[in-house]
Amino acid sequence: MDLKQLQYFATVAKEGNISKAAKALHISQPPLSIQLKHLEEELGCVLFERGAREVELTEAGLLLYNRALSLLELSAITVQEISDLKNQTAGTLRLGAVSSVGSTLLNAWIVDLNKEYPDIHYEIFEGNTYEQIEQLKNHTIELAIVRSPFSTNDMHVIPLRTEPMMAVGNERFFSASSDEIPLSALADKPLILYRRWEDMILSAFSKQQLSCQIFCKNEDARTTLHWADAGLGIGIVPRSAVSLIRKPDTVCKKIADAELASRICLVYHENHYLSALAKLFLNYLTTHHCKD
């Protein structure tokens, strides 16, 4: 079993049809069918259930397909990394970022870096912190910008900055005119929050013996802000995320509670190779944007 066979197999699985796969691979159908037959003989199992027009993966085929995608991706990444060694200020950096950073702070950081290193290109993988950690483990990305809390097993963590949490919503939810409000001002108000911060928020309310009413839990700061913009409740988000507010009349206030804070961290896998570009980006962030 070699990479070419895996590429052929993965293309057939994706297309669901040997004829379509042959066209996508720019080869004729008979050699493709022969390669699939050789692969099945080598593995000693049937990979496809063949119908009149389409093929479907068997259980063994599905297992191989998932592995093949990872191996093919890793092969492409390895070729790219070796190519990048030729020029340590040019190439493609594979970087992960949570949405509340990728849509705000990261933009400004990349603008600054691009002025100095215009030949660096980027592949940005957005997702929540847990998804970013998995991407690191699978070698899909080299670095990730995430928010606490998260498991640090096998991860090297560089704190970049700590942000206070902000209350965002329609002015009818707020009585104070100042830019900062106590946690008590949010008691019994309909709160909209990112699910991972639920324990932290409930703990803060509990310590002050306050009642907490959660109207909506979600997986993205942008959803929190959209709902808050719509007047459905008070969104709780980190400070940098407030730049995503759409309506000019949406109120934003800092929550005066030291425990309600979010730490932005740059993380990478301790045992994985870091390219020259990844090291350059890491050094850039820690030198210019580390404020923790």
Tab-separated table of C-alpha atoms in Angstrom, residues 120-226:
chain	number	residue	atom	x	y	z
A	120	ILE	CA	4.357	34.444	3.973
A	121	HIS	CA	0.982	32.966	3.028
A	122	TYR	CA	-1.551	31.579	5.479
A	123	GLU	CA	-3.955	28.724	5.970
A	124	ILE	CA	-6.277	29.703	8.822
A	125	PHE	CA	-8.303	26.998	10.572
A	126	GLU	CA	-11.111	28.440	12.682
A	127	GLY	CA	-12.943	26.546	15.395
A	128	ASN	CA	-13.371	26.366	19.137
A	129	THR	CA	-10.486	25.675	21.509
A	130	TYR	CA	-11.114	21.907	21.661
A	131	GLU	CA	-11.123	21.693	17.860
A	132	GLN	CA	-7.860	23.642	17.694
A	133	ILE	CA	-6.184	21.262	20.165
A	134	GLU	CA	-7.269	18.293	18.034
A	135	GLN	CA	-5.913	19.979	14.908
A	136	LEU	CA	-2.563	20.369	16.645
A	137	LYS	CA	-2.514	16.713	17.651
A	138	ASN	CA	-3.312	15.662	14.079
A	139	HIS	CA	-0.544	17.853	12.558
A	140	THR	CA	-3.147	19.833	10.591
A	141	ILE	CA	-1.855	23.085	12.089
A	142	GLU	CA	1.425	24.069	13.735
A	143	LEU	CA	0.239	26.794	16.082
A	144	ALA	CA	-3.111	27.689	17.614
A	145	ILE	CA	-4.423	30.792	19.312
A	146	VAL	CA	-6.983	29.682	21.879
A	147	ARG	CA	-8.725	30.829	25.021
A	148	SER	CA	-8.617	29.334	28.494
A	149	PRO	CA	-9.674	27.029	29.993
A	150	PHE	CA	-8.285	23.962	28.179
A	151	SER	CA	-6.213	20.845	28.842
A	152	THR	CA	-2.470	21.506	28.596
A	153	ASN	CA	-1.412	17.853	28.204
A	154	ASP	CA	1.437	17.608	25.650
A	155	MET	CA	1.010	21.302	24.843
A	156	HIS	CA	3.438	24.160	25.231
A	157	VAL	CA	1.443	27.215	26.308
A	158	ILE	CA	2.472	30.856	25.916
A	159	PRO	CA	0.038	33.317	27.556
A	160	LEU	CA	-0.441	36.372	25.340
A	161	ARG	CA	-2.924	38.503	27.239
A	162	THR	CA	-5.752	38.374	29.762
A	163	GLU	CA	-8.991	40.140	28.931
A	164	PRO	CA	-11.901	41.150	31.166
A	165	MET	CA	-15.375	39.900	30.316
A	166	MET	CA	-17.890	42.376	28.938
A	167	ALA	CA	-21.672	42.585	29.193
A	168	VAL	CA	-23.264	43.453	25.847
A	169	GLY	CA	-26.899	44.148	25.083
A	170	ASN	CA	-29.776	46.536	24.554
A	171	GLU	CA	-29.779	49.617	26.791
A	172	ARG	CA	-33.068	48.499	28.390
A	173	PHE	CA	-31.103	45.813	30.252
A	174	PHE	CA	-28.782	48.314	31.935
A	175	SER	CA	-29.605	50.939	34.533
A	176	ALA	CA	-26.080	52.234	35.311
A	177	SER	CA	-24.582	54.919	33.063
A	178	SER	CA	-20.938	54.080	33.798
A	179	ASP	CA	-18.738	51.926	31.526
A	180	GLU	CA	-18.293	49.356	34.309
A	181	ILE	CA	-20.965	47.413	36.184
A	182	PRO	CA	-20.924	45.022	39.144
A	183	LEU	CA	-21.895	41.401	38.665
A	184	SER	CA	-25.030	42.061	40.728
A	185	ALA	CA	-26.368	44.213	37.884
A	186	LEU	CA	-26.636	41.042	35.777
A	187	ALA	CA	-28.550	39.001	38.364
A	188	ASP	CA	-31.841	37.633	37.014
A	189	LYS	CA	-31.144	39.098	33.569
A	190	PRO	CA	-31.320	36.832	30.479
A	191	LEU	CA	-27.691	35.932	29.792
A	192	ILE	CA	-26.201	34.673	26.526
A	193	LEU	CA	-22.841	32.970	26.795
A	194	TYR	CA	-20.288	30.608	25.336
A	195	ARG	CA	-20.843	27.133	26.810
A	196	ARG	CA	-17.227	26.680	27.953
A	197	TRP	CA	-17.520	29.704	30.241
A	198	GLU	CA	-20.647	28.460	31.976
A	199	ASP	CA	-18.844	27.013	35.025
A	200	MET	CA	-16.728	30.150	35.463
A	201	ILE	CA	-19.783	32.420	35.272
A	202	LEU	CA	-21.953	30.294	37.548
A	203	SER	CA	-19.115	30.155	40.089
A	204	ALA	CA	-18.786	33.946	40.104
A	205	PHE	CA	-22.523	34.377	40.686
A	206	SER	CA	-22.560	31.701	43.382
A	207	LYS	CA	-19.709	33.290	45.340
A	208	GLN	CA	-21.712	36.502	45.549
A	209	GLN	CA	-24.925	34.583	46.283
A	210	LEU	CA	-26.549	35.966	43.151
A	211	SER	CA	-29.147	34.348	40.927
A	212	CYS	CA	-27.984	33.578	37.385
A	213	GLN	CA	-30.492	33.213	34.547
A	214	ILE	CA	-28.967	31.688	31.401
A	215	PHE	CA	-31.137	32.401	28.365
A	216	CYS	CA	-28.830	30.812	25.769
A	217	LYS	CA	-25.604	28.779	25.685
A	218	ASN	CA	-23.736	28.455	22.398
A	219	GLU	CA	-20.390	27.540	20.822
A	220	ASP	CA	-19.293	30.845	19.274
A	221	ALA	CA	-18.759	34.416	20.496
A	222	ARG	CA	-20.249	35.670	17.243
A	223	THR	CA	-23.536	33.930	18.022
A	224	THR	CA	-23.555	35.531	21.465
A	225	LEU	CA	-23.073	38.971	19.924
A	226	HIS	CA	-25.689	38.453	17.214
